[in-house]
XYZ file of C-alpha atoms in Angstrom:
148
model
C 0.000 0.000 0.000
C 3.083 2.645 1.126
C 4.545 1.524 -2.151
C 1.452 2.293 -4.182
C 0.943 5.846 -2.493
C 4.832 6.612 -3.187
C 4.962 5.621 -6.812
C 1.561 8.061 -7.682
C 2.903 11.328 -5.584
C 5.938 10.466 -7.669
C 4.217 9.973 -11.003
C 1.888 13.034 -10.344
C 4.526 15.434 -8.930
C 7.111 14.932 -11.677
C 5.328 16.524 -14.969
C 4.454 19.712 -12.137
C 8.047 19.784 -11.195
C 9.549 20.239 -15.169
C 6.532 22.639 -15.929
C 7.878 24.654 -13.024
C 11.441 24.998 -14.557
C 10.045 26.684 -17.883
C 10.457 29.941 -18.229
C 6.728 29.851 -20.688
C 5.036 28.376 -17.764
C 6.794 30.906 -15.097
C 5.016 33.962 -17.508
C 1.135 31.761 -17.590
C -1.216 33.807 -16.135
C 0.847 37.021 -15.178
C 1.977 37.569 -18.822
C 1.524 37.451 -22.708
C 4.899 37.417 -23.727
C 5.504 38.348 -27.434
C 8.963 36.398 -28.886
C 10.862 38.519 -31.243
C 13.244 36.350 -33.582
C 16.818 38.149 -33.474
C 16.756 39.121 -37.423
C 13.594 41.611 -36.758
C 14.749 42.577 -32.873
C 16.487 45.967 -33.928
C 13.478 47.123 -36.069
C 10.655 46.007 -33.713
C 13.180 47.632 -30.548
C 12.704 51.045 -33.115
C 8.882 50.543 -32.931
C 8.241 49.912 -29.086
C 8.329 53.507 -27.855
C 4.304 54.048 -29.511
C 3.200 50.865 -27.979
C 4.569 51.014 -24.763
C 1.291 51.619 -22.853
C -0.807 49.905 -24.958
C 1.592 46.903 -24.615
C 1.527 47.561 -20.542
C -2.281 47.539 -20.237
C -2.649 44.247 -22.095
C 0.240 42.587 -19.726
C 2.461 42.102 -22.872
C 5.859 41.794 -22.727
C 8.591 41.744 -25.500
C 11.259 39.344 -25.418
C 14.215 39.225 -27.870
C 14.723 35.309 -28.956
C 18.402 34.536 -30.281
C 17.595 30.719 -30.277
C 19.569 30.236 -27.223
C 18.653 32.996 -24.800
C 15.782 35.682 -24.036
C 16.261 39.556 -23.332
C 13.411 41.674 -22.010
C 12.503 44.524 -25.120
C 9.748 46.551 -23.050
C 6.209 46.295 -22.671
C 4.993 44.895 -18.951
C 8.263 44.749 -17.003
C 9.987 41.567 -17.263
C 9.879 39.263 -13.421
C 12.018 39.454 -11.613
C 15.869 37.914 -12.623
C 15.669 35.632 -9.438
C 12.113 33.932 -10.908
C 13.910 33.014 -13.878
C 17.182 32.787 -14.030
C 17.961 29.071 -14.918
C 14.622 28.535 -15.997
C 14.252 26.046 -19.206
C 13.294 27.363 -22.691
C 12.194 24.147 -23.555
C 8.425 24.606 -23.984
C 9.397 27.631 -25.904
C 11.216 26.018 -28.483
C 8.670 22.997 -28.411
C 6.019 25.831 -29.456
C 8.332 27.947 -31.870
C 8.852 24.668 -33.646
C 5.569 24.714 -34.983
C 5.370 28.851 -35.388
C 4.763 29.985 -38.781
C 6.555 32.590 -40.688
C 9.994 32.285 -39.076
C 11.469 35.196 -38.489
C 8.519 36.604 -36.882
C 6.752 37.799 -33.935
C 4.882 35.235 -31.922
C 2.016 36.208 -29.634
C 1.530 34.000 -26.620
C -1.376 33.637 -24.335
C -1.936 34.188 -20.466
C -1.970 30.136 -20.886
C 1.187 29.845 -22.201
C -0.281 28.523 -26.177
C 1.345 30.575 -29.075
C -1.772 32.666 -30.700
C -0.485 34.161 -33.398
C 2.665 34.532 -35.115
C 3.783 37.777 -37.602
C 6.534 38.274 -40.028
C 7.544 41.612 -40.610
C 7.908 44.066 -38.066
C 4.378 46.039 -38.736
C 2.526 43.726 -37.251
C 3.320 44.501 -33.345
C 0.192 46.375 -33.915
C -2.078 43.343 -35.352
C -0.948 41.454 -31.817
C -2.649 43.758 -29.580
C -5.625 43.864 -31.873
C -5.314 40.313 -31.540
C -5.316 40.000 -27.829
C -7.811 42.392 -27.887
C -9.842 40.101 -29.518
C -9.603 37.392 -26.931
C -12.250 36.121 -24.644
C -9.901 37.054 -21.515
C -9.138 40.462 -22.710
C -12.567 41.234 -23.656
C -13.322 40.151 -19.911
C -10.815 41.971 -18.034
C -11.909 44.964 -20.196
C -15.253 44.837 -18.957
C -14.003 44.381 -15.352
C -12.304 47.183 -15.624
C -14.735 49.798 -16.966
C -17.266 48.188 -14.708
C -15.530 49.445 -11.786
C -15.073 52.582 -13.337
């Protein structure tokens, strides 16, 4: 009976433990971080400045992707270095893989899904029309002017 109860903490614990370690699921639910591939980073970094509240209010942050690492561009302040540093891209790259056009700009969720993906650097505005769009936005929205 011990044995049984041992082997299913450990076989429900362990998928919790490597989702913990990935720096996608660290942003789920406090973020919807927008990945910049590295060829389109220094145009998109010219274009921020406009978007900057727009990209606050919608908790969307840009992140510069290099393929190996990830460096905060602006929009809702980056966490803290100390939640994660360390952290595994591997979900990332597991939902980059499938990202169409590459280079781009890929939109994720506050569930951690990729939403959309852009080539081009133009489109940083059709992202926040597209989280606009979404059922949670359209729901904090209305929170918001409700208690207005």
């Amino acid at each position: 009976m011990c044995f049984r109860g041992c082997l299913f903490l450990t076989l429900t614990c362990l998928p919790i433990a490597a989702v913990a370690g990935d720096w996608l699921a660290a942003q789920q639910w406090q973020r919807r971080p927008v990945l910049v591939d590295e060829a389109l980073a220094p145009a998109v970094e010219a274009t921020l400045a406009p978007h900057a509240a727009a990209l606050r209010e919608r908790r969307m942050s840009v992140w510069r992707w290099d393929g190996e690492s990830l460096n905060w561009m602006g929009g809702m302040p980056a966490l803290a270095v100390g939640e994660v540093s360390g952290l595994s891209t591997a979900g990332l790259r597991q939902a980059l893989a499938r990202a169409k056009p590459r280079p781009g700009l890929h939109l994720f969720g506050l569930d951690g899904g990729l939403k959309a993906s852009r080539s081009g650097v133009d489109p940083l505005q059709e992202l926040i029309d597209a989280v606009d769009s979404m059922p949670m936005r359209v729901r904090e929205t209305r929170a918001s002017s409700a208690s207005e």
